[in-house]
Amino acid sequence: MSSAGDRRKVTAGAGRRHGGETVKGFVHKVSSPQPSQNDSQEREIQAFLTDEDQLYTYDDLTKVNPVTPTTVLKCLEARYSLKVFYTHAGCTLVALNPFQPIPDLYSQDVMKEYHCSPQPQEFKPHIFIVAEEAYRNVQGQVEPVNQSLVVSGESGAGKTWTSRCLMKYYATVASSSSVVKSQDTVERIERRVLDSNPIMEAFGNACTLRNNNSSRFGKYIQLQLDRCQLLVGASVQTYLLEKTRVACQLANERNFHIFYQMMKGATDEQRKEWKMPRGQHFSWLPNSEKTIEEDCFHETLKAMGHLGINAERQKQIFRILAGILQLGNVNFTSLSDESQPCDLEEQSKDFLQKTAELLCVPAEELQTCLNVRTLKAGKQSVLKPCSQSECSMRKDCLAKVIYAQLFEWLVTFINNSICADKSMWCNFIGVLDVYGFECFQINNLEQLCINYANEKLQQHFVAHYLRAQQDEYVSEGLQWAFVKYQDNQSCLDLIEGIPVSVFSLLNEESRLNRASDAKTFRVRLEKELNNNGNISWDKFSKVPHFTVAHYAGKVCYQIQGMVEKNKDPVPPELINLLQKSDNVLLHQLFTDKETENPTTKGLSKVTVVSKFKNSLESLMKILHSTTPHYTRCIKPNSECKPLTFKMEEVIMQLEACGIVETIRISAAGFPIRILFQSFIQRYGLIGKYSKFKAERSWVDLEADSDILRQEVEKLLSVVLADSSHLPHSEKYNSWVHCGRTKVFLTQSMLDWLEDQRKKVLSQCAFTIQCCWLRYQRRRRHARRQSATLIQAAVRSWLVRKQVQRWNRAAAVIQNTWRKWRALLKSLAEAELDDAKDLVEEDIPALNPVIRERGSIQLSTIQEPVTVRGWPMGLALASAPSITMSLTATGFQKMMSVMASLNLPSRRGEYKVETNQYKQGLASIRAQPKGSVKLHYQRSPLLYADRQPDLKSDVTGFNEILLEKTL
């Protein structure tokens, strides 16, 4: 099983030599040192550094040849000058702090680019590569296990920013999914996880001499993933908050960010509520005129709201913080009479009153708890006035215990807000962000614990990689020449060793019921630990101290006050007072969970270093159970100037972290180690589908290691048979080695195996797709044929139904039409004037002359047809009625009709006009077998064209009758 940090892009055969060492085949030997080796190495270094223009191209320091501190440093300097801040160093990533914003270096597009890439190692080195490797390891590239991202480095090296980028990356890529989620879930996953950062940094970070945003506590954030590797929650574990900073700040340093945010971002209404008028000075807020990027009160309030801290709870929190600030201005006067309690300074009375009002406790009881202590003598309690120094100590203790409990409550609230149920997640990715190695002019118990934590992390790196890997080479049968490295185990033994160590002596001194003496404790340390070479003393110094040689350098610790801080006493009077507070949150802090049991005595009392050591041990257990990824943050200069590279400071950090040794081991060894069972299970399909595949029977993965080794060797011989760019023996020896229980691979070999596996899977997927598509097409064709038959049947049925409806409708229309036509015909026949009507009518006598001229014999009609005409019959009521009887034969017939009716023809249309007065014809009624009659007054068609225009054509029903007549 490979460590996640080992998955780095290493070209085949690159970086195989370092400082005279040659690694080839199964045997890794180092030739005996020769006098000329130093000169030879110097020549190699000079030859390598000659081409300075190409030094920036070494994005992986395992490619540097030779690997020395000088060559590594020069490559980092060349890359840093070109604003390239990330470089691979074997299993670790080196990150140089630019001390300035870099646009688009951490944008959403860059995240998607690394996340969606098949091989992110081929991209430029970036913190997102480490994040993506850990994420893909959880997805099961070899075996799904929990991951840990260890971000280490000195204070100001950029650890907090790196951790912030890692959390933002996972909140972006692990929350994006095609699965439809509710808006509440999206908000809980993405926004709440990210919003925990500004709150934790506001309450736990401060501006120090070495860093404007220095973490004054350690935190391990577990990003919880479900079976689909989607982010469903997170949890935060904190370690050793530097609560002494609330009441004591070094020169040119500041208190926690949240106090300055309140001072600079509060509104007038909030200032009135917190009793903090503008211009008021607080003794616990030094350097308040300095403005930094973290002084953003609005962002903290916004994050609180997103996490579910309502407005009322926020008021309670800020009233407590304002009360702490007012408490810092309270000072006591010294009295000559020790039997009387110290009195308040005149200007401190108002501050005490404001403190009591903000903390919602009685002012008199608060003053009594600060200047009078209670001593128990058996069952009786004795009140004893406190000295001025004791009053100051109790005041500081009150502020520290309140702030520590408030910080712990915030962490618990954040966990309750963002942590998912255990049934919802199965794996996690841990991000460790701890305080960096510190060395100030005055170092006390806090710096000792911080540097002890860094020693533990360095030992974890040494044990996991530098020592464990080389020991494993030997145990698995590889002949390996050990690469020397700095082992800090002796320093850890000095600090935490059993039976005698600095912590054990400090706890023993703290548990004694007596006042501590710094000089006496120093003498005891010198007597008990004199044999350890990592501790020393300056005998000429008047200040009691001891010096510890850490992996990152020597640090001098001041003994004065160390024992009292380790005791961390909390007077029971203060706890009882805070439990009576009317502030709901403050009352809850000290009622639900006791901070200290005042009745504990003797050896059962828990000290600060004991508590911190136990919490750190639990963290190391978690780290050992996960696959670690190392990111080494380097501080290019101590002044935090942008793009300033000081080689002497960087080389000290590289040597302290063991970067050079890490590069040598990574370049010379096999960073990837996979068990036989896992190797066969993952890469066995390559041999099965290879063109050089051999006969291979079923393999029992629980079989003996010798049988599994034979199967692995057969598989490797088949897998490597079709690779022709290197000789087979060289490939097999330099790329891969079969140990006793594991297969050792280089990164190049692992990449090649992964590529072959992807090709096989692609071929199998293509075959499956072809079969599936063929099946789908056949099924689709059968369905299409069936659908065609069904559609044809349905269409024919629909056509038949429609034709039947048409026939029925046509029959109804025809029947109705016939009825209507018969009705009209009967009406016409009943109203038309026929020959019989003419006989019966009383026809007035006509002028003989007119009668003689108007009678014409029609040759085509057997009997004479009587024609009656009226000029302007209905239009001119007074016009005389003229009746003409025309009789004619042959040509005379047509001429008479034309002369009488004047029927000119044009384009098939007829215009009817009379030959008298050119008046229009009102209507023509005709009977097909009877006479042609021109009748106006008795016509049934009085409503049709009674007065046609002279120029209008005869249309409609009149035209039809006229055609039938002619």
Coordinates of C-alpha atoms in Angstrom, one line a residue, residues 313 352 458 492 556 568 677 786 878 929:
R313 CA -26.5 34.6 21.4
L352 CA -15.1 47.2 37.7
Q458 CA 8.6 15.8 12.7
L492 CA 11.4 13.9 22.5
C556 CA 16.0 29.0 25.5
D568 CA -3.3 26.7 35.9
Q677 CA -3.1 -9.5 -2.7
S786 CA -44.2 -4.0 -33.9
S878 CA -96.6 54.8 -62.6
K929 CA -91.1 22.9 -69.6

